[in-house]
């Protein structure tokens, strides 16, 4: 008897959904998109209503073949990718590929991966949403047109290989405009004052200067500007009287925030844990798809994480109410159930991000989750529970004190009732700066006066949290795109991060300025936000996607032709003269970064390296007179010179190419060069190919490997083995050291891809005394430090490391 086929996006969901569906269903995964526009050409017929040409993505042929074979045997095919535009596009393309073998295709969507939600979706299966697909298709074609048409112009005039993006370029402009504000900023000197006063009742308390000459004081406005002014005011205050003007006391309530949406989750995860938007979404994806929870099996912990709605299902509200009443008490539940209003323009198709089952507390699953998953789930759980709780109550006190030419202010706060803060572990950490009992007209004693010289600060650079918030407020991008926008800016080297803040590079400045000059509409924040609204209209069936593209092209194509002829070679011309022809040198961009090139190119090909000082001024690095490093080559005795590669500076022998010796270096606080001694490789055996010594070396990514000392004459190499046999039954491989793309070490079977067993921690050839698993691992955590642990999920066996 034929079975029904359910196709999801991710292989991780297959295991979660298969757990609670019966034998009448087969669950398989498309592993993301299966079709897209071609990579080798535009793939859009601009003369024929922008008709796209799709093809199977390279490497997905086997996936498509497997899905077709399964669909051919199935009764009905249910397409269940994520419930958003991108998911609808995946479903649409899968359907187009499967129709020739099975045309009984239905679309199902669920906001959470639970038995109830999936079975309910199957009962309410529907046709594919053509409007939603058209919206995604229009976005994809828009992005392709912008990227494929504008990028070659940038290659010609700025740097080969860079790109333009419809949304990323506007985000870059936001960073560049902020940096220009910072560069134009002129710091003002100011002198903030604080006084420690004491009344008839203890304790003494600090007050801040609130008004000067009856005008509010703050940095940049009506502040004490010079040392002499500060000295004069200090003398007046020390000889004057401090009298209480007013004491205001009132009770204040603080209401909880709504549950998370995509942007607020990214912002909080960045502020509290330092996670990037991309990392946050990756962790959330795993929590949504399902994680192994011991006896519970594979369980989804949160609802769909790409949403801008704060709506909550009634069942979830009822479950939260029951938990709050049971765990905290009736006082902690509000008089009526809380409902939050989703902002205008947001898509309300999905709920807010919340726990699938609020009774699964973070503490109950902590032992099963990696640290980052536990922290993010705890964040989501606490925010959701708090959103359904009673307000916190505070007793506020505000005191105003008058003194010569000034008014001083102090605020006190006392927590009366924790309310929702009880669910967020904030009740105890809340600041409780209580003021003593004071009365109007009371004269206070001046115990101490503090003043210090400060300077006003430029507007701060954007962090990931503040950039996501700004993009959301301006209507740039959508919840599913914020992480990709930020990643692209960093990968293209248009911006870098310093102290977790975005700093546009000179390349980013140049690209932004060129695009802003020649593509004003495309770089306009309002136009980009309006385009997002029009794409929403396509999704709602209010606008035709072809008409949208035609309207876009009406302005885009003439602007494009004009830019092709008018955009000149980007050059920051300096006042430095070329030593060969006398023409000015200009900043240019190459494979290894910035350099100075003669504006007389191609007639004159003189180039110079340069550095920038703290103010951004250019300082030439003279190649003919290299910096005296004081380091000599160990191989030939000649001096070492600073050289540049794509990955940064290094010391290279001046005898190159006869001597190719190189070493890494750092500079101390005084700028002196210090050689970074590289570890001499350990001899671990004899090469089986040539009889030379086998050396233990370290790859760039951090993992170790074995290589012959006679390289390059002998190319023998092998992964570094831990000597621990693979624990998978029937496998004769052993665990070897490898590293991920991010440089994190792990230990996987040497028989990969035949066997895919892997663990993150150093394996130990010892059977677990609790569950009998063939190996244990050496693990380190914040709470336990280094210890021995069983890697099998659900076991939980640990013990201290013995001496």
PDB file of C-alpha atoms in Angstrom, residues 44 46-47 49-50 138 141-142 145-146 149 166 519 521-522 527 531 534 543 545-562:
ATOM      1  CA  UNK A  44      16.516  36.350 -16.421  1.00  0.00           C
ATOM      2  CA  UNK A  46      14.524  40.894 -19.440  1.00  0.00           C
ATOM      3  CA  UNK A  47      12.704  41.203 -22.767  1.00  0.00           C
ATOM      4  CA  UNK A  49       8.476  39.902 -18.611  1.00  0.00           C
ATOM      5  CA  UNK A  50      11.640  39.058 -16.638  1.00  0.00           C
ATOM      6  CA  UNK A 138      10.469  39.064  -7.512  1.00  0.00           C
ATOM      7  CA  UNK A 141      15.190  38.660  -9.593  1.00  0.00           C
ATOM      8  CA  UNK A 142      15.589  42.173  -8.184  1.00  0.00           C
ATOM      9  CA  UNK A 145      19.551  42.355 -11.587  1.00  0.00           C
ATOM     10  CA  UNK A 146      21.251  44.688  -9.118  1.00  0.00           C
ATOM     11  CA  UNK A 149      24.371  44.677 -13.589  1.00  0.00           C
ATOM     12  CA  UNK A 166      20.073  45.915  -3.317  1.00  0.00           C
ATOM     13  CA  UNK A 519      22.472  55.140  -8.093  1.00  0.00           C
ATOM     14  CA  UNK A 521      17.287  55.917  -5.877  1.00  0.00           C
ATOM     15  CA  UNK A 522      18.757  52.486  -5.179  1.00  0.00           C
ATOM     16  CA  UNK A 527      13.069  53.759  -1.692  1.00  0.00           C
ATOM     17  CA  UNK A 531      10.333  48.239  -2.199  1.00  0.00           C
ATOM     18  CA  UNK A 534       5.652  46.489  -2.446  1.00  0.00           C
ATOM     19  CA  UNK A 543       0.341  43.777  -6.699  1.00  0.00           C
ATOM     20  CA  UNK A 545       5.222  40.852  -9.530  1.00  0.00           C
ATOM     21  CA  UNK A 546       5.921  41.479 -13.214  1.00  0.00           C
ATOM     22  CA  UNK A 547       4.511  44.999 -12.971  1.00  0.00           C
ATOM     23  CA  UNK A 548       6.748  45.642  -9.938  1.00  0.00           C
ATOM     24  CA  UNK A 549       9.834  44.606 -11.912  1.00  0.00           C
ATOM     25  CA  UNK A 550       8.832  46.709 -14.937  1.00  0.00           C
ATOM     26  CA  UNK A 551       8.399  49.789 -12.733  1.00  0.00           C
ATOM     27  CA  UNK A 552      11.777  49.147 -11.128  1.00  0.00           C
ATOM     28  CA  UNK A 553      13.439  48.760 -14.524  1.00  0.00           C
ATOM     29  CA  UNK A 554      11.960  52.039 -15.776  1.00  0.00           C
ATOM     30  CA  UNK A 555      14.404  53.996 -13.609  1.00  0.00           C
ATOM     31  CA  UNK A 556      17.100  51.344 -13.130  1.00  0.00           C
ATOM     32  CA  UNK A 557      18.132  50.739 -16.753  1.00  0.00           C
ATOM     33  CA  UNK A 558      18.670  54.418 -17.742  1.00  0.00           C
ATOM     34  CA  UNK A 559      20.578  54.978 -14.477  1.00  0.00           C
ATOM     35  CA  UNK A 560      22.680  51.903 -15.228  1.00  0.00           C
ATOM     36  CA  UNK A 561      23.624  53.130 -18.725  1.00  0.00           C
ATOM     37  CA  UNK A 562      24.507  56.546 -17.354  1.00  0.00           C
TER      38      UNK A 562
END
